[in-house]
Amino acid sequence: MTMPGPEKFIWPVFVIEGVNRREPIDAMPGQSRLTADCLVEDLKPVVDSGIGSVLIFGVIDDTSKDIKGSSAYAENGVVQEAVQTVRSAYPHLVILTDVCMCAYTDHGHCGILDPDGTVNNDVTNHSLAQIALSHAKSGADIVAPSAMMDGQVGAIRAELDSSGYQDTLIMSYSTKFASSMYGPFREAEKSAPQSGDRKAYQQSYGDPKQAIRESLMDEEEGADILMVKPALLYLDIISQLRDCTDLPIAAYNVSGEYSALIASADRGWGDLKEMVRESTTAMVRAGTDLVISYWANQYEEMMTDK
Ligand code: PBG
Ligand code: ZN
């Protein structure tokens, strides 16, 4: 059987400040937090295997976090510098950046809070637009807002356009469910909310119609790529969305989905390579064009017969 080709894959990576450091992520075997120079090194075999894009997440020390997530849009922030370093090493790599605040705010929520502790949607949109612009200025090809604020795509598009970045694309996390499958990622990103949860701004999994509407609203606002996240538990949504848009769709095969297969294989309850192939094929079969996948850096091993 032919497996999905490497050109469909986007590798999500976690970048930290400094040089020459790799911090393996316990909850996600095979993935590490990397300084930009190590990322450049680790990208070599990945690029050689035909993977053409990375999605960069920044991770900073708790001591650099504040109530407004200021480091998220600093000119010399961890993501901004990583984009430049990776760009100079791989001029043709498609570089995507995650645009959110949860890894930069001391409270761990995806936006700016009102005094009552709820996220202020409009103030957050303003910050998200500044973050996206700073990523575009560093050379990101595609910005990927994941905060799930209403109107975030429109706000970012307007900011990019008025600043001369009409050609920077937006991949919106257009249908992102309030899921229990993000646990390993929150460990990787050190971004778990300090109190409360994200149900106020992420989609309820019991309401498929609303989930599709959310994606179509992002299309109206100017998104260039739509996304369904998580992927494996939402194949029905991928397939329904495929029928109502002509935009490319990305499916995010999230951390919990990734680590569950490894945990199962570790116990001898399944063959890892076979599980990776079957589940990745399922996402593509459901209609996704792109797969955001932690298997991307293991493409040769998992997806080819070598
Ligand atoms: C937060 C964000 C999350 C993921 C990507 N961006 C976690 C969350 O919403 O809590 C999850 C990715 C994964 O689990 O692999 N902006
Ligand atoms: Zn967030």
PDB file of C-alpha atoms and ligand atoms in Angstrom:
ATOM      1  CA  MET A   1       0.000   0.000   0.000  1.00  0.00           C
ATOM      2  CA  THR A   2       1.268   3.506  -0.740  1.00  0.00           C
ATOM      3  CA  MET A   3       1.725   5.632   2.336  1.00  0.00           C
ATOM      4  CA  PRO A   4       1.037   9.379   2.406  1.00  0.00           C
ATOM      5  CA  GLY A   5       4.098  11.162   1.004  1.00  0.00           C
ATOM      6  CA  PRO A   6       6.442  13.307   3.117  1.00  0.00           C
ATOM      7  CA  GLU A   7       5.205  16.472   1.387  1.00  0.00           C
ATOM      8  CA  LYS A   8       1.979  16.203   3.364  1.00  0.00           C
ATOM      9  CA  PHE A   9       3.742  16.410   6.730  1.00  0.00           C
ATOM     10  CA  ILE A  10       4.414  19.385   8.970  1.00  0.00           C
ATOM     11  CA  TRP A  11       6.767  18.700  11.904  1.00  0.00           C
ATOM     12  CA  PRO A  12       5.846  20.563  15.140  1.00  0.00           C
ATOM     13  CA  VAL A  13       8.970  21.551  17.088  1.00  0.00           C
ATOM     14  CA  PHE A  14       9.621  23.137  20.480  1.00  0.00           C
ATOM     15  CA  VAL A  15      12.320  25.776  20.594  1.00  0.00           C
ATOM     16  CA  ILE A  16      14.120  27.025  23.701  1.00  0.00           C
ATOM     17  CA  GLU A  17      16.566  29.856  24.284  1.00  0.00           C
ATOM     18  CA  GLY A  18      20.326  29.452  24.353  1.00  0.00           C
ATOM     19  CA  VAL A  19      22.681  27.185  22.425  1.00  0.00           C
ATOM     20  CA  ASN A  20      23.500  23.524  22.206  1.00  0.00           C
ATOM     21  CA  ARG A  21      20.748  22.202  24.461  1.00  0.00           C
ATOM     22  CA  ARG A  22      18.346  19.311  23.913  1.00  0.00           C
ATOM     23  CA  GLU A  23      15.749  18.514  26.551  1.00  0.00           C
ATOM     24  CA  PRO A  24      13.978  15.240  25.785  1.00  0.00           C
ATOM     25  CA  ILE A  25      10.250  15.494  26.552  1.00  0.00           C
ATOM     26  CA  ASP A  26       9.298  12.616  28.878  1.00  0.00           C
ATOM     27  CA  ALA A  27       5.690  12.506  27.800  1.00  0.00           C
ATOM     28  CA  MET A  28       6.587  12.511  24.091  1.00  0.00           C
ATOM     29  CA  PRO A  29       9.366  10.020  23.362  1.00  0.00           C
ATOM     30  CA  GLY A  30      11.182  10.980  20.151  1.00  0.00           C
ATOM     31  CA  GLN A  31      10.589  14.720  20.689  1.00  0.00           C
ATOM     32  CA  SER A  32      12.763  17.249  22.504  1.00  0.00           C
ATOM     33  CA  ARG A  33      12.852  20.908  23.323  1.00  0.00           C
ATOM     34  CA  LEU A  34      15.731  22.244  21.226  1.00  0.00           C
ATOM     35  CA  THR A  35      17.791  25.371  20.951  1.00  0.00           C
ATOM     36  CA  ALA A  36      17.733  26.811  17.431  1.00  0.00           C
ATOM     37  CA  ASP A  37      21.211  25.493  16.531  1.00  0.00           C
ATOM     38  CA  CYS A  38      20.184  21.960  17.573  1.00  0.00           C
ATOM     39  CA  LEU A  39      16.981  22.301  15.593  1.00  0.00           C
ATOM     40  CA  VAL A  40      19.013  23.143  12.510  1.00  0.00           C
ATOM     41  CA  GLU A  41      21.092  20.012  13.124  1.00  0.00           C
ATOM     42  CA  ASP A  42      18.107  17.744  13.749  1.00  0.00           C
ATOM     43  CA  LEU A  43      16.315  19.094  10.702  1.00  0.00           C
ATOM     44  CA  LYS A  44      18.985  17.808   8.329  1.00  0.00           C
ATOM     45  CA  PRO A  45      17.799  14.160   8.106  1.00  0.00           C
ATOM     46  CA  VAL A  46      14.187  15.313   8.282  1.00  0.00           C
ATOM     47  CA  VAL A  47      14.595  17.618   5.290  1.00  0.00           C
ATOM     48  CA  ASP A  48      16.555  14.883   3.493  1.00  0.00           C
ATOM     49  CA  SER A  49      13.596  12.538   3.943  1.00  0.00           C
ATOM     50  CA  GLY A  50      11.417  14.973   1.983  1.00  0.00           C
ATOM     51  CA  ILE A  51       9.586  16.753   4.827  1.00  0.00           C
ATOM     52  CA  GLY A  52       9.109  20.328   3.656  1.00  0.00           C
ATOM     53  CA  SER A  53       7.757  22.230   6.641  1.00  0.00           C
ATOM     54  CA  VAL A  54       8.019  22.845  10.382  1.00  0.00           C
ATOM     55  CA  LEU A  55       5.637  24.432  12.864  1.00  0.00           C
ATOM     56  CA  ILE A  56       7.598  26.275  15.548  1.00  0.00           C
ATOM     57  CA  PHE A  57       6.448  26.577  19.175  1.00  0.00           C
ATOM     58  CA  GLY A  58       8.453  28.651  21.628  1.00  0.00           C
ATOM     59  CA  VAL A  59       9.128  27.619  25.208  1.00  0.00           C
ATOM     60  CA  ILE A  60      10.493  30.113  27.741  1.00  0.00           C
ATOM     61  CA  ASP A  61      11.423  29.954  31.418  1.00  0.00           C
ATOM     62  CA  ASP A  62       8.677  30.683  33.923  1.00  0.00           C
ATOM     63  CA  THR A  63      10.694  33.663  35.147  1.00  0.00           C
ATOM     64  CA  SER A  64      10.339  35.350  31.722  1.00  0.00           C
ATOM     65  CA  LYS A  65       6.541  35.016  31.707  1.00  0.00           C
ATOM     66  CA  ASP A  66       4.268  37.879  32.666  1.00  0.00           C
ATOM     67  CA  ILE A  67       0.614  38.792  32.765  1.00  0.00           C
ATOM     68  CA  LYS A  68       0.646  40.138  29.197  1.00  0.00           C
ATOM     69  CA  GLY A  69       2.866  37.496  27.614  1.00  0.00           C
ATOM     70  CA  SER A  70       5.287  40.237  26.500  1.00  0.00           C
ATOM     71  CA  SER A  71       8.016  37.844  25.314  1.00  0.00           C
ATOM     72  CA  ALA A  72       5.658  36.486  22.669  1.00  0.00           C
ATOM     73  CA  TYR A  73       6.134  39.516  20.435  1.00  0.00           C
ATOM     74  CA  ALA A  74       9.670  40.541  21.372  1.00  0.00           C
ATOM     75  CA  GLU A  75      11.802  41.185  18.310  1.00  0.00           C
ATOM     76  CA  ASN A  76      14.524  38.913  19.693  1.00  0.00           C
ATOM     77  CA  GLY A  77      12.039  36.413  21.152  1.00  0.00           C
ATOM     78  CA  VAL A  78      12.773  32.710  21.005  1.00  0.00           C
ATOM     79  CA  VAL A  79      10.493  32.027  18.022  1.00  0.00           C
ATOM     80  CA  GLN A  80      11.548  35.140  16.113  1.00  0.00           C
ATOM     81  CA  GLU A  81      15.233  34.187  16.398  1.00  0.00           C
ATOM     82  CA  ALA A  82      14.611  30.525  15.615  1.00  0.00           C
ATOM     83  CA  VAL A  83      12.766  31.467  12.425  1.00  0.00           C
ATOM     84  CA  GLN A  84      15.774  33.466  11.252  1.00  0.00           C
ATOM     85  CA  THR A  85      18.269  30.745  12.144  1.00  0.00           C
ATOM     86  CA  VAL A  86      16.257  28.002  10.455  1.00  0.00           C
ATOM     87  CA  ARG A  87      15.590  30.213   7.443  1.00  0.00           C
ATOM     88  CA  SER A  88      19.250  30.850   6.799  1.00  0.00           C
ATOM     89  CA  ALA A  89      20.065  27.130   7.068  1.00  0.00           C
ATOM     90  CA  TYR A  90      17.122  25.981   4.909  1.00  0.00           C
ATOM     91  CA  PRO A  91      16.046  28.735   2.508  1.00  0.00           C
ATOM     92  CA  HIS A  92      13.323  26.570   0.935  1.00  0.00           C
ATOM     93  CA  LEU A  93      11.790  25.097   4.057  1.00  0.00           C
ATOM     94  CA  VAL A  94       8.227  26.274   4.702  1.00  0.00           C
ATOM     95  CA  ILE A  95       8.283  27.783   8.188  1.00  0.00           C
ATOM     96  CA  LEU A  96       5.070  28.017  10.174  1.00  0.00           C
ATOM     97  CA  THR A  97       4.817  29.570  13.625  1.00  0.00           C
ATOM     98  CA  ASP A  98       2.304  29.023  16.380  1.00  0.00           C
ATOM     99  CA  VAL A  99       0.640  32.279  17.372  1.00  0.00           C
ATOM    100  CA  CYS A 100      -0.659  32.082  20.923  1.00  0.00           C
ATOM    101  CA  MET A 101      -0.005  33.430  24.403  1.00  0.00           C
ATOM    102  CA  CYS A 102      -0.272  30.427  26.727  1.00  0.00           C
ATOM    103  CA  ALA A 103       3.450  29.671  26.720  1.00  0.00           C
ATOM    104  CA  TYR A 104       4.250  33.306  27.560  1.00  0.00           C
ATOM    105  CA  THR A 105       1.643  34.341  30.137  1.00  0.00           C
ATOM    106  CA  ASP A 106       2.307  33.617  33.806  1.00  0.00           C
ATOM    107  CA  HIS A 107      -1.286  32.346  34.210  1.00  0.00           C
ATOM    108  CA  GLY A 108      -1.000  29.983  31.234  1.00  0.00           C
ATOM    109  CA  HIS A 109      -4.156  31.076  29.432  1.00  0.00           C
ATOM    110  CA  CYS A 110      -4.158  31.707  25.693  1.00  0.00           C
ATOM    111  CA  GLY A 111      -4.937  35.412  26.063  1.00  0.00           C
ATOM    112  CA  ILE A 112      -5.045  38.556  28.164  1.00  0.00           C
ATOM    113  CA  LEU A 113      -7.256  38.242  31.228  1.00  0.00           C
ATOM    114  CA  ASP A 114      -9.856  40.630  32.594  1.00  0.00           C
ATOM    115  CA  PRO A 115      -9.808  41.279  36.353  1.00  0.00           C
ATOM    116  CA  ASP A 116     -12.444  38.559  36.813  1.00  0.00           C
ATOM    117  CA  GLY A 117     -10.071  35.983  35.296  1.00  0.00           C
ATOM    118  CA  THR A 118     -11.839  35.501  31.959  1.00  0.00           C
ATOM    119  CA  VAL A 119      -9.983  36.035  28.704  1.00  0.00           C
ATOM    120  CA  ASN A 120     -10.653  39.401  27.040  1.00  0.00           C
ATOM    121  CA  ASN A 121     -11.243  38.462  23.423  1.00  0.00           C
ATOM    122  CA  ASP A 122     -10.616  41.820  21.748  1.00  0.00           C
ATOM    123  CA  VAL A 123      -7.560  42.839  23.723  1.00  0.00           C
ATOM    124  CA  THR A 124      -6.124  39.390  23.013  1.00  0.00           C
ATOM    125  CA  ASN A 125      -6.745  39.799  19.283  1.00  0.00           C
ATOM    126  CA  HIS A 126      -4.650  42.926  19.303  1.00  0.00           C
ATOM    127  CA  SER A 127      -1.754  41.042  20.936  1.00  0.00           C
ATOM    128  CA  LEU A 128      -2.126  38.076  18.597  1.00  0.00           C
ATOM    129  CA  ALA A 129      -1.864  40.422  15.622  1.00  0.00           C
ATOM    130  CA  GLN A 130       1.369  41.873  17.058  1.00  0.00           C
ATOM    131  CA  ILE A 131       2.774  38.369  17.601  1.00  0.00           C
ATOM    132  CA  ALA A 132       1.881  37.316  14.063  1.00  0.00           C
ATOM    133  CA  LEU A 133       3.453  40.449  12.616  1.00  0.00           C
ATOM    134  CA  SER A 134       6.684  39.878  14.549  1.00  0.00           C
ATOM    135  CA  HIS A 135       6.833  36.304  13.196  1.00  0.00           C
ATOM    136  CA  ALA A 136       6.209  37.518   9.648  1.00  0.00           C
ATOM    137  CA  LYS A 137       8.974  40.097  10.016  1.00  0.00           C
ATOM    138  CA  SER A 138      11.367  37.336  11.078  1.00  0.00           C
ATOM    139  CA  GLY A 139      10.556  35.441   7.918  1.00  0.00           C
ATOM    140  CA  ALA A 140       7.760  33.023   8.771  1.00  0.00           C
ATOM    141  CA  ASP A 141       5.860  31.907   5.666  1.00  0.00           C
ATOM    142  CA  ILE A 142       2.687  30.959   7.499  1.00  0.00           C
ATOM    143  CA  VAL A 143       1.387  32.069  10.889  1.00  0.00           C
ATOM    144  CA  ALA A 144      -0.863  29.681  12.779  1.00  0.00           C
ATOM    145  CA  PRO A 145      -3.091  31.300  15.406  1.00  0.00           C
ATOM    146  CA  SER A 146      -4.182  28.757  18.027  1.00  0.00           C
ATOM    147  CA  ALA A 147      -5.705  30.936  20.743  1.00  0.00           C
ATOM    148  CA  MET A 148      -9.267  30.400  19.509  1.00  0.00           C
ATOM    149  CA  MET A 149     -10.381  34.006  19.992  1.00  0.00           C
ATOM    150  CA  ASP A 150     -13.334  35.171  17.928  1.00  0.00           C
ATOM    151  CA  GLY A 151     -12.103  37.321  15.073  1.00  0.00           C
ATOM    152  CA  GLN A 152      -8.409  36.409  15.490  1.00  0.00           C
ATOM    153  CA  VAL A 153      -7.943  35.577  11.817  1.00  0.00           C
ATOM    154  CA  GLY A 154      -9.471  38.860  10.667  1.00  0.00           C
ATOM    155  CA  ALA A 155      -7.391  40.842  13.148  1.00  0.00           C
ATOM    156  CA  ILE A 156      -4.162  39.147  12.061  1.00  0.00           C
ATOM    157  CA  ARG A 157      -4.962  39.470   8.345  1.00  0.00           C
ATOM    158  CA  ALA A 158      -5.622  43.200   8.734  1.00  0.00           C
ATOM    159  CA  GLU A 159      -2.386  43.757  10.646  1.00  0.00           C
ATOM    160  CA  LEU A 160      -0.279  41.760   8.175  1.00  0.00           C
ATOM    161  CA  ASP A 161      -1.822  43.474   5.157  1.00  0.00           C
ATOM    162  CA  SER A 162      -1.418  46.986   6.500  1.00  0.00           C
ATOM    163  CA  SER A 163       2.224  46.277   7.343  1.00  0.00           C
ATOM    164  CA  GLY A 164       3.182  44.981   3.915  1.00  0.00           C
ATOM    165  CA  TYR A 165       2.921  41.245   4.637  1.00  0.00           C
ATOM    166  CA  GLN A 166       0.102  40.408   2.227  1.00  0.00           C
ATOM    167  CA  ASP A 167       1.951  37.272   1.178  1.00  0.00           C
ATOM    168  CA  THR A 168       2.233  35.773   4.643  1.00  0.00           C
ATOM    169  CA  LEU A 169      -0.387  33.037   4.875  1.00  0.00           C
ATOM    170  CA  ILE A 170      -2.621  32.186   7.815  1.00  0.00           C
ATOM    171  CA  MET A 171      -3.243  28.602   8.864  1.00  0.00           C
ATOM    172  CA  SER A 172      -6.027  28.927  11.376  1.00  0.00           C
ATOM    173  CA  TYR A 173      -6.665  26.402  14.122  1.00  0.00           C
ATOM    174  CA  SER A 174     -10.204  26.879  12.886  1.00  0.00           C
ATOM    175  CA  THR A 175     -11.830  23.900  14.564  1.00  0.00           C
ATOM    176  CA  LYS A 176      -9.973  23.178  17.773  1.00  0.00           C
ATOM    177  CA  PHE A 177     -11.758  21.075  20.319  1.00  0.00           C
ATOM    178  CA  ALA A 178     -11.519  21.346  24.099  1.00  0.00           C
ATOM    179  CA  SER A 179      -9.785  17.969  24.197  1.00  0.00           C
ATOM    180  CA  SER A 180      -8.188  15.745  26.782  1.00  0.00           C
ATOM    181  CA  MET A 181      -5.548  14.777  24.210  1.00  0.00           C
ATOM    182  CA  TYR A 182      -3.235  17.782  24.732  1.00  0.00           C
ATOM    183  CA  GLY A 183      -1.662  16.577  28.000  1.00  0.00           C
ATOM    184  CA  PRO A 184       1.830  15.667  26.738  1.00  0.00           C
ATOM    185  CA  PHE A 185       2.032  18.942  24.780  1.00  0.00           C
ATOM    186  CA  ARG A 186       1.268  21.010  27.859  1.00  0.00           C
ATOM    187  CA  GLU A 187       4.175  19.298  29.560  1.00  0.00           C
ATOM    188  CA  ALA A 188       6.379  20.005  26.526  1.00  0.00           C
ATOM    189  CA  GLU A 189       5.316  23.641  26.371  1.00  0.00           C
ATOM    190  CA  LYS A 190       5.071  24.175  30.121  1.00  0.00           C
ATOM    191  CA  SER A 191       1.814  25.902  29.253  1.00  0.00           C
ATOM    192  CA  ALA A 192      -0.925  24.308  31.340  1.00  0.00           C
ATOM    193  CA  PRO A 193      -3.415  26.894  32.632  1.00  0.00           C
ATOM    194  CA  GLN A 194      -2.630  27.680  36.268  1.00  0.00           C
ATOM    195  CA  SER A 195      -6.333  27.733  37.054  1.00  0.00           C
ATOM    196  CA  GLY A 196      -9.519  26.891  35.194  1.00  0.00           C
ATOM    197  CA  ASP A 197      -9.524  25.316  31.727  1.00  0.00           C
ATOM    198  CA  ARG A 198      -9.851  26.315  28.064  1.00  0.00           C
ATOM    199  CA  LYS A 199     -13.451  25.279  27.542  1.00  0.00           C
ATOM    200  CA  ALA A 200     -14.559  28.904  27.242  1.00  0.00           C
ATOM    201  CA  TYR A 201     -12.564  29.373  24.042  1.00  0.00           C
ATOM    202  CA  GLN A 202     -12.179  25.877  22.549  1.00  0.00           C
ATOM    203  CA  GLN A 203     -14.940  23.893  20.800  1.00  0.00           C
ATOM    204  CA  SER A 204     -17.205  21.433  22.550  1.00  0.00           C
ATOM    205  CA  TYR A 205     -16.832  17.980  21.018  1.00  0.00           C
ATOM    206  CA  GLY A 206     -20.541  17.319  21.291  1.00  0.00           C
ATOM    207  CA  ASP A 207     -21.516  19.929  18.691  1.00  0.00           C
ATOM    208  CA  PRO A 208     -20.328  19.023  15.165  1.00  0.00           C
ATOM    209  CA  LYS A 209     -22.404  21.717  13.410  1.00  0.00           C
ATOM    210  CA  GLN A 210     -20.848  24.478  15.471  1.00  0.00           C
ATOM    211  CA  ALA A 211     -17.411  22.953  14.839  1.00  0.00           C
ATOM    212  CA  ILE A 212     -17.864  23.234  11.072  1.00  0.00           C
ATOM    213  CA  ARG A 213     -19.338  26.748  11.377  1.00  0.00           C
ATOM    214  CA  GLU A 214     -16.236  27.881  13.276  1.00  0.00           C
ATOM    215  CA  SER A 215     -13.985  26.759  10.440  1.00  0.00           C
ATOM    216  CA  LEU A 216     -16.130  28.425   7.801  1.00  0.00           C
ATOM    217  CA  MET A 217     -16.106  31.682   9.774  1.00  0.00           C
ATOM    218  CA  ASP A 218     -12.312  31.612   9.687  1.00  0.00           C
ATOM    219  CA  GLU A 219     -12.436  31.098   5.932  1.00  0.00           C
ATOM    220  CA  GLU A 220     -14.616  34.237   5.666  1.00  0.00           C
ATOM    221  CA  GLU A 221     -12.102  36.161   7.766  1.00  0.00           C
ATOM    222  CA  GLY A 222      -9.298  35.284   5.365  1.00  0.00           C
ATOM    223  CA  ALA A 223      -7.719  32.031   6.534  1.00  0.00           C
ATOM    224  CA  ASP A 224      -5.647  30.316   3.840  1.00  0.00           C
ATOM    225  CA  ILE A 225      -5.567  26.876   5.465  1.00  0.00           C
ATOM    226  CA  LEU A 226      -8.151  25.430   7.864  1.00  0.00           C
ATOM    227  CA  MET A 227      -7.396  22.944  10.615  1.00  0.00           C
ATOM    228  CA  VAL A 228      -9.089  20.219  12.579  1.00  0.00           C
ATOM    229  CA  LYS A 229      -7.487  19.390  15.915  1.00  0.00           C
ATOM    230  CA  PRO A 230      -7.178  16.747  17.313  1.00  0.00           C
ATOM    231  CA  ALA A 231      -7.245  14.586  14.197  1.00  0.00           C
ATOM    232  CA  LEU A 232      -7.858  10.913  14.899  1.00  0.00           C
ATOM    233  CA  LEU A 233     -10.817  11.434  17.193  1.00  0.00           C
ATOM    234  CA  TYR A 234     -12.361  13.850  14.682  1.00  0.00           C
ATOM    235  CA  LEU A 235     -12.133  12.125  11.317  1.00  0.00           C
ATOM    236  CA  ASP A 236     -15.852  12.766  10.791  1.00  0.00           C
ATOM    237  CA  ILE A 237     -15.241  16.496  11.139  1.00  0.00           C
ATOM    238  CA  ILE A 238     -12.338  16.393   8.661  1.00  0.00           C
ATOM    239  CA  SER A 239     -14.521  14.614   6.164  1.00  0.00           C
ATOM    240  CA  GLN A 240     -17.497  16.963   6.620  1.00  0.00           C
ATOM    241  CA  LEU A 241     -15.276  20.009   6.379  1.00  0.00           C
ATOM    242  CA  ARG A 242     -13.740  18.608   3.184  1.00  0.00           C
ATOM    243  CA  ASP A 243     -17.203  18.794   1.621  1.00  0.00           C
ATOM    244  CA  CYS A 244     -17.801  22.435   2.502  1.00  0.00           C
ATOM    245  CA  THR A 245     -14.549  24.208   1.653  1.00  0.00           C
ATOM    246  CA  ASP A 246     -12.055  24.399  -1.182  1.00  0.00           C
ATOM    247  CA  LEU A 247      -9.280  25.579   1.117  1.00  0.00           C
ATOM    248  CA  PRO A 248      -6.522  23.160   2.064  1.00  0.00           C
ATOM    249  CA  ILE A 249      -7.206  21.365   5.349  1.00  0.00           C
ATOM    250  CA  ALA A 250      -4.584  20.448   7.926  1.00  0.00           C
ATOM    251  CA  ALA A 251      -5.228  17.818  10.592  1.00  0.00           C
ATOM    252  CA  TYR A 252      -3.269  18.087  13.845  1.00  0.00           C
ATOM    253  CA  ASN A 253      -2.375  14.604  15.056  1.00  0.00           C
ATOM    254  CA  VAL A 254      -1.889  15.887  18.606  1.00  0.00           C
ATOM    255  CA  SER A 255       0.474  14.902  21.380  1.00  0.00           C
ATOM    256  CA  GLY A 256      -1.969  12.628  23.222  1.00  0.00           C
ATOM    257  CA  GLU A 257      -2.674  10.735  20.018  1.00  0.00           C
ATOM    258  CA  TYR A 258       1.048  10.395  19.374  1.00  0.00           C
ATOM    259  CA  SER A 259       2.075   9.289  22.841  1.00  0.00           C
ATOM    260  CA  ALA A 260      -0.824   6.842  23.195  1.00  0.00           C
ATOM    261  CA  LEU A 261       0.522   4.755  20.321  1.00  0.00           C
ATOM    262  CA  ILE A 262       4.004   4.712  21.826  1.00  0.00           C
ATOM    263  CA  ALA A 263       2.665   3.736  25.257  1.00  0.00           C
ATOM    264  CA  SER A 264       0.634   0.933  23.746  1.00  0.00           C
ATOM    265  CA  ALA A 265       3.530  -0.374  21.686  1.00  0.00           C
ATOM    266  CA  ASP A 266       5.816  -0.184  24.733  1.00  0.00           C
ATOM    267  CA  ARG A 267       3.523  -2.570  26.531  1.00  0.00           C
ATOM    268  CA  GLY A 268       3.617  -4.950  23.618  1.00  0.00           C
ATOM    269  CA  TRP A 269      -0.019  -4.298  22.736  1.00  0.00           C
ATOM    270  CA  GLY A 270       0.524  -3.232  19.153  1.00  0.00           C
ATOM    271  CA  ASP A 271       3.141  -2.764  16.467  1.00  0.00           C
ATOM    272  CA  LEU A 272       4.172   0.883  16.451  1.00  0.00           C
ATOM    273  CA  LYS A 273       5.009   1.174  12.778  1.00  0.00           C
ATOM    274  CA  GLU A 274       1.749  -0.472  11.738  1.00  0.00           C
ATOM    275  CA  MET A 275      -0.274   1.763  14.066  1.00  0.00           C
ATOM    276  CA  VAL A 276       1.439   4.880  12.740  1.00  0.00           C
ATOM    277  CA  ARG A 277       0.786   3.879   9.146  1.00  0.00           C
ATOM    278  CA  GLU A 278      -2.836   2.962   9.688  1.00  0.00           C
ATOM    279  CA  SER A 279      -3.675   6.079  11.693  1.00  0.00           C
ATOM    280  CA  THR A 280      -1.854   8.453   9.343  1.00  0.00           C
ATOM    281  CA  THR A 281      -3.562   6.910   6.335  1.00  0.00           C
ATOM    282  CA  ALA A 282      -6.920   7.345   8.098  1.00  0.00           C
ATOM    283  CA  MET A 283      -6.440  11.110   8.375  1.00  0.00           C
ATOM    284  CA  VAL A 284      -5.539  11.440   4.723  1.00  0.00           C
ATOM    285  CA  ARG A 285      -8.395   9.160   3.704  1.00  0.00           C
ATOM    286  CA  ALA A 286     -10.788  11.376   5.678  1.00  0.00           C
ATOM    287  CA  GLY A 287      -9.764  14.242   3.399  1.00  0.00           C
ATOM    288  CA  THR A 288      -6.960  16.196   4.985  1.00  0.00           C
ATOM    289  CA  ASP A 289      -4.304  17.696   2.706  1.00  0.00           C
ATOM    290  CA  LEU A 290      -1.701  18.249   5.403  1.00  0.00           C
ATOM    291  CA  VAL A 291      -0.853  16.326   8.540  1.00  0.00           C
ATOM    292  CA  ILE A 292       0.756  18.122  11.456  1.00  0.00           C
ATOM    293  CA  SER A 293       2.522  15.179  12.982  1.00  0.00           C
ATOM    294  CA  TYR A 294       5.201  14.302  15.508  1.00  0.00           C
ATOM    295  CA  TRP A 295       5.936  11.294  13.312  1.00  0.00           C
ATOM    296  CA  ALA A 296       7.380  13.658  10.711  1.00  0.00           C
ATOM    297  CA  ASN A 297      10.902  13.424  12.113  1.00  0.00           C
ATOM    298  CA  GLN A 298      10.610   9.616  11.942  1.00  0.00           C
ATOM    299  CA  TYR A 299       9.166   9.554   8.441  1.00  0.00           C
ATOM    300  CA  GLU A 300      11.694   7.145   6.908  1.00  0.00           C
ATOM    301  CA  GLU A 301      11.493   4.707   9.775  1.00  0.00           C
ATOM    302  CA  MET A 302       7.722   4.687  10.074  1.00  0.00           C
ATOM    303  CA  MET A 303       6.373   5.321   6.604  1.00  0.00           C
ATOM    304  CA  THR A 304       8.861   3.725   4.249  1.00  0.00           C
ATOM    305  CA  ASP A 305       9.858   0.079   3.900  1.00  0.00           C
ATOM    306  CA  LYS A 306      13.525   0.789   4.511  1.00  0.00           C
TER     307      LYS A 306
HETATM  308  C1  PBG B   1      -2.241  25.968  22.773  1.00  0.00           C
HETATM  309  C2  PBG B   1      -1.953  24.748  21.964  1.00  0.00           C
HETATM  310  C3  PBG B   1      -2.179  23.437  22.398  1.00  0.00           C
HETATM  311  C4  PBG B   1      -1.743  22.596  21.375  1.00  0.00           C
HETATM  312  C5  PBG B   1      -1.260  23.393  20.350  1.00  0.00           C
HETATM  313  N1  PBG B   1      -1.407  24.732  20.725  1.00  0.00           N
HETATM  314  C6  PBG B   1      -2.690  22.959  23.686  1.00  0.00           C
HETATM  315  C7  PBG B   1      -3.938  23.502  24.240  1.00  0.00           C
HETATM  316  O1  PBG B   1      -4.777  24.067  23.543  1.00  0.00           O
HETATM  317  O2  PBG B   1      -4.090  23.316  25.431  1.00  0.00           O
HETATM  318  C8  PBG B   1      -1.798  21.107  21.463  1.00  0.00           C
HETATM  319  C9  PBG B   1      -0.927  20.343  20.533  1.00  0.00           C
HETATM  320  C10 PBG B   1      -0.717  18.933  20.928  1.00  0.00           C
HETATM  321  O3  PBG B   1      -1.312  18.401  21.882  1.00  0.00           O
HETATM  322  O4  PBG B   1       0.107  18.284  20.257  1.00  0.00           O
HETATM  323  N2  PBG B   1      -2.269  27.152  22.091  1.00  0.00           N
HETATM  324 ZN    ZN B   2      -2.639  28.773  23.691  1.00  0.00          ZN
END
